[in-house]
Short mmCIF file of C-alpha atoms in Angstrom, two decimals:
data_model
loop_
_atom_site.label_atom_id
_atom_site.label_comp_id
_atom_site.label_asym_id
_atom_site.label_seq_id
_atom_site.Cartn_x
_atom_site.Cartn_y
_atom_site.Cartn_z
CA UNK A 28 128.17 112.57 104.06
CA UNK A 29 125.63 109.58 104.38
CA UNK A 30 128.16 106.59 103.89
CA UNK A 31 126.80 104.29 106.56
CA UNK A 32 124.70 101.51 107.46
CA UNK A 33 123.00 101.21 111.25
CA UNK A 34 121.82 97.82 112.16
CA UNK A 35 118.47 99.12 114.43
CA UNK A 36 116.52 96.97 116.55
CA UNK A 37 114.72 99.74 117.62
CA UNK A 38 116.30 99.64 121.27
CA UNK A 39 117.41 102.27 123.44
CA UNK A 40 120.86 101.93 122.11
CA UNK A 41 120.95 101.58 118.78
CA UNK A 42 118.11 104.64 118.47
CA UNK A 43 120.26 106.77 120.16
CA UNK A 44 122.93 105.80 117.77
CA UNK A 45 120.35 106.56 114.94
CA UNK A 46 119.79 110.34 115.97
CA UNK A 47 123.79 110.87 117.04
CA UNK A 48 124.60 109.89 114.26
CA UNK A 49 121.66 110.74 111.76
CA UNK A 50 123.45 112.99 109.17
CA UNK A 51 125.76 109.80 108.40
CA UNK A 52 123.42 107.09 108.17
CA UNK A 53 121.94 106.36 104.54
CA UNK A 54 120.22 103.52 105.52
CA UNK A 55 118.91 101.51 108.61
CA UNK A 56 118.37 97.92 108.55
CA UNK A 57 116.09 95.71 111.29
CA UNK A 58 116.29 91.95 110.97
CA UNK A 59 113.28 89.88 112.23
CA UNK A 60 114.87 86.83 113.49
CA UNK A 61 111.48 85.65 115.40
CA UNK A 62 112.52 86.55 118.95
CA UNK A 63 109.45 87.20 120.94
CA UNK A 64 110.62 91.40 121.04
CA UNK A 65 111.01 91.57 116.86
CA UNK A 66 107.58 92.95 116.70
CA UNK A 67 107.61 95.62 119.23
CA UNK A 68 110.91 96.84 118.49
CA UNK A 69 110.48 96.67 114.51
CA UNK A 70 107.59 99.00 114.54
CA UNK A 71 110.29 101.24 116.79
CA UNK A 72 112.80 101.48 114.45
CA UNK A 73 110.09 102.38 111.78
CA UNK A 74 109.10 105.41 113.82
CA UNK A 75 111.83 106.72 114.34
CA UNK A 76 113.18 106.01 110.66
CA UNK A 77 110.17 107.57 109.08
CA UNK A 78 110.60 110.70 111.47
CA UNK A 79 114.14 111.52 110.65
CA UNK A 80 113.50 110.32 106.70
CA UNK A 81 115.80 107.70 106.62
CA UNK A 82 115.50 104.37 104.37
CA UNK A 83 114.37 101.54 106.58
CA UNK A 84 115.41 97.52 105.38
CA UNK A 85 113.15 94.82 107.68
CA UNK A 86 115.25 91.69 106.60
CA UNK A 87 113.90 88.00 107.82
CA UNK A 88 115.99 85.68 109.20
CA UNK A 89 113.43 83.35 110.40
CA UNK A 90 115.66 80.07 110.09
CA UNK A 91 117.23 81.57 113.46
CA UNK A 92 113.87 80.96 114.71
CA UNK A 93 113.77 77.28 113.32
CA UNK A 94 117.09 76.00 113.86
CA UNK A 95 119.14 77.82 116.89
CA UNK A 96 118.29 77.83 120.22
CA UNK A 97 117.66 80.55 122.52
CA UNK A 98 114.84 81.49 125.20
CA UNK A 99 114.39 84.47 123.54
CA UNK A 100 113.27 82.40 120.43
CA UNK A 101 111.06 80.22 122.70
CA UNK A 102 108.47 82.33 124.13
CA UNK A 103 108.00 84.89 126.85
CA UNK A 104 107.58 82.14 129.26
CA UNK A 105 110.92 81.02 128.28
CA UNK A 106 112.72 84.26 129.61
CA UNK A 107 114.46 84.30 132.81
CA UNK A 108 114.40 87.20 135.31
CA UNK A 109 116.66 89.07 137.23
CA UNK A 110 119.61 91.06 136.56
CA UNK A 111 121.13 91.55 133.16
CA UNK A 112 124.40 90.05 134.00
CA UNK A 113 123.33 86.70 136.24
CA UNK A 114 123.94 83.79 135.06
CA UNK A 115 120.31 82.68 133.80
CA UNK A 116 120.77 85.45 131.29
CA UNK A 117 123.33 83.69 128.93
CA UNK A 118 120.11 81.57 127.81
CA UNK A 119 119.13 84.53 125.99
CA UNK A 120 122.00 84.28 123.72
CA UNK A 121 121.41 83.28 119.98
CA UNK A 122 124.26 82.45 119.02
CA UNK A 123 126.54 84.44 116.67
CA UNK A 124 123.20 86.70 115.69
CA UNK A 125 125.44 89.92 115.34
CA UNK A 126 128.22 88.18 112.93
CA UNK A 127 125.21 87.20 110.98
CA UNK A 128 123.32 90.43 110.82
CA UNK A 129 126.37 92.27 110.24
CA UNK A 130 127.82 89.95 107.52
CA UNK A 131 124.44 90.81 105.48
CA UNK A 132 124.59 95.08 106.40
CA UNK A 133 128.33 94.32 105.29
CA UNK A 134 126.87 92.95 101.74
CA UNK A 135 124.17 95.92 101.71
CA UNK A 136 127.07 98.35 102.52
CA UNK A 137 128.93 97.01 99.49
CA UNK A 138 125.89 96.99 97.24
CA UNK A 139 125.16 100.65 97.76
CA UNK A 140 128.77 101.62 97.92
CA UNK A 141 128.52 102.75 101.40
CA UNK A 142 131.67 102.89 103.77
CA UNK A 143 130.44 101.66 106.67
CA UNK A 144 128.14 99.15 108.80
CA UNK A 145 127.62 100.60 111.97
CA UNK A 146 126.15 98.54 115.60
CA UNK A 147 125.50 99.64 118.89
CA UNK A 148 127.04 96.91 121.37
CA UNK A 149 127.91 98.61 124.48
CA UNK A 150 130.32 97.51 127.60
CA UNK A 151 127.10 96.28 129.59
CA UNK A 152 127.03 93.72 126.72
CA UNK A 153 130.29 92.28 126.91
CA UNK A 154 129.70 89.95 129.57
CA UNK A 155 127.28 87.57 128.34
CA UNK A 156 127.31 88.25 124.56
CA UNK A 157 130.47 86.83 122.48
CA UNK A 158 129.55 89.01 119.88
CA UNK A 159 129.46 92.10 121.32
CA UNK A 160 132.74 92.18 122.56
CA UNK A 161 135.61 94.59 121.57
CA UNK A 162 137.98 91.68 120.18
CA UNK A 163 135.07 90.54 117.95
CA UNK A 164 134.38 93.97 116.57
CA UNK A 165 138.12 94.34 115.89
CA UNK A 166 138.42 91.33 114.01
CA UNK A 167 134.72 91.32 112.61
CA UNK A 168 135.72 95.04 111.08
CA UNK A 169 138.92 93.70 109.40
CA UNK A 170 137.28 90.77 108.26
CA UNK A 171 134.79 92.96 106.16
CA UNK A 172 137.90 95.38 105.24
CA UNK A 173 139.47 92.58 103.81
CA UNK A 174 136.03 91.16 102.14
CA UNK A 175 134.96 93.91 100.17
CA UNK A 176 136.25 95.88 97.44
CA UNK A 177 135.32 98.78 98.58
CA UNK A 178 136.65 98.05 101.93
CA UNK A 179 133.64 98.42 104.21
CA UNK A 180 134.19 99.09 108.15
CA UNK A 181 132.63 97.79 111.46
CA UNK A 182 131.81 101.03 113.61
CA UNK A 183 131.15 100.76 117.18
CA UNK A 184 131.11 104.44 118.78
CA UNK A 185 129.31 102.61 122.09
CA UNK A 186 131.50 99.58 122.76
CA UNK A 187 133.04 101.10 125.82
CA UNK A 188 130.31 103.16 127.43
CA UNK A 189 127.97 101.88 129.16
CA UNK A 190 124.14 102.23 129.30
CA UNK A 191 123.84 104.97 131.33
CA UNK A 192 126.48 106.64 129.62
CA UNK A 193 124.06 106.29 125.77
CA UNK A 194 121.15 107.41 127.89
CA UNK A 195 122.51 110.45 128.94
CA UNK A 196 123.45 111.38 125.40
CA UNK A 197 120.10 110.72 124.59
CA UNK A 198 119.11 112.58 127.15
CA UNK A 199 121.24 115.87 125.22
CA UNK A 200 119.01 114.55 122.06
CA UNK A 201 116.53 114.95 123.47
CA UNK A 202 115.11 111.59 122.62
CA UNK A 203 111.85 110.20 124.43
CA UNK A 204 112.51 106.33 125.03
CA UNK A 205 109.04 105.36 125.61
CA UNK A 206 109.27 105.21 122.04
CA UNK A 207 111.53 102.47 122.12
CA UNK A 208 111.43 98.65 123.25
CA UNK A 209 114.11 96.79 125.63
CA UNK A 210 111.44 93.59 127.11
CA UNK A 211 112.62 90.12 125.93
CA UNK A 212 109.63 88.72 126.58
CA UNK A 213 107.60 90.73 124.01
CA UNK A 214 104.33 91.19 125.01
CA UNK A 215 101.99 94.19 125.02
CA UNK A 216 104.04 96.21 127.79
CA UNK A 217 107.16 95.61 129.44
CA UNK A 218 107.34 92.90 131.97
CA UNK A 219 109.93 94.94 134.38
CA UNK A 220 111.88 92.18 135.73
CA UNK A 221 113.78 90.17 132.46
CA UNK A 222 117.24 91.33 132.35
CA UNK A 223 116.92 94.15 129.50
CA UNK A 224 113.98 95.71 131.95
CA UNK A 225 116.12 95.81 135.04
CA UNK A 226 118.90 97.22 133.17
CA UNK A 227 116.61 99.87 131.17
CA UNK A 228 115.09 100.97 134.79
CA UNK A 229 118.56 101.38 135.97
CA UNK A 230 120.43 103.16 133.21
CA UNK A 231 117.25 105.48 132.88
CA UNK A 232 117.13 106.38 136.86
CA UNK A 233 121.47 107.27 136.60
CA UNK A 234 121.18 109.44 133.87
CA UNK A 235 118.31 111.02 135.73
CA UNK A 236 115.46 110.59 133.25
CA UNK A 237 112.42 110.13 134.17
CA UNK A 238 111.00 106.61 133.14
CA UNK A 239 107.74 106.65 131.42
CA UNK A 240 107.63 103.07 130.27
CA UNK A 241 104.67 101.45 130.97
CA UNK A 242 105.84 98.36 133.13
CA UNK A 243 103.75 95.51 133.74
CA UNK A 244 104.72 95.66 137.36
#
């Protein structure tokens, strides 16, 4: 039964999520909140939506862009390197972007009497991102129970695995992820050293698939 919503960016996460859970999902939705990445992983999410014949939703949020701060709002130059949980990474954060992407799939869920808005935060996540983390999906899901009359849920099938873990089920999929984007900085291939690189390279190389990103390195 298709009773759900996926919020897609068009990562390595959330398309796995798309083709796991494909029979389920009625619609996917990809908000372009001007990070430097929107672009590449936008077009993404569109492939892989248009090969599985699922609805895709591009929704703009470009006041992110205008009023919150983030480096990933400011420019590749802007993004730090090194490893996806130092330090320098938490100025990557924009702030509370999930509660606001999911409080509009929440809305679209109600509108199209769907069940369910689903996201694909995983345990690597939980570290620098608030809004990732398993007390905010608890309380985030009975915050849209509670909202809706149709009582719409927060799914989050990947908020204890980690990245290897959702690359290895890809892996079973059979997905290629050279058809999807992890670079913060956004430009024409992946720079190989931001934090979303080094932990794409690493999660790839433990579930033993062979990386055929194109790395600017």
């Amino acid at each position: 039964m298709k009773d759900t919503i996926l919020i897609l960016s068009g990562g390595m996460d959330s398309t796995t999520m798309l083709y796991e859970y494909k029979d389920r999902i009625a619609m996917a939705i990809s908000f372009d909140y001007g990070a430097n990445h929107n672009r590449r992983e936008i077009k993404c999410a569109s492939l892989h939506c248009e090969r599985l014949g699922i609805t895709h939703a591009v929704i703009p949020l470009d006041f992110m862009r205008r009023y919150f701060r983030s480096s990933l709002l400011d420019g590749a130059e802007a993004i730090p390197e090194g490893h996806y949980d130092d330090e320098n990474m938490h100025s990557t954060v924009v702030p509370f972007r999930n509660g606001i992407m999911l409080a509009v799939a929440v809305g679209m869920a109600e509108s199209n009497d769907l069940k369910n808005v689903m996201m694909a935060n995983h345990g690597g996540d939980h570290t620098i991102y608030p809004d990732c983390r398993p007390e905010f999906v608890e309380a985030f899901d009975r915050a849209a129970e509670a909202g809706t009359f149709n009582g719409v849920r927060l799914l989050s099938p990947y908020c204890h695995m980690t990245k290897a873990d959702i690359a290895r089920r890809g892996k079973e999929l059979g997905i290629d992820y050279s058809e999807t984007w992890s670079c913060y900085k956004g430009e024409d291939v992946h720079c190989g050293r931001c934090g979303t690189c080094v932990e794409r390279r690493e999660a790839l190389a433990e579930a033993g698939i062979e990386d055929t990103t194109e790395y600017a390195d």
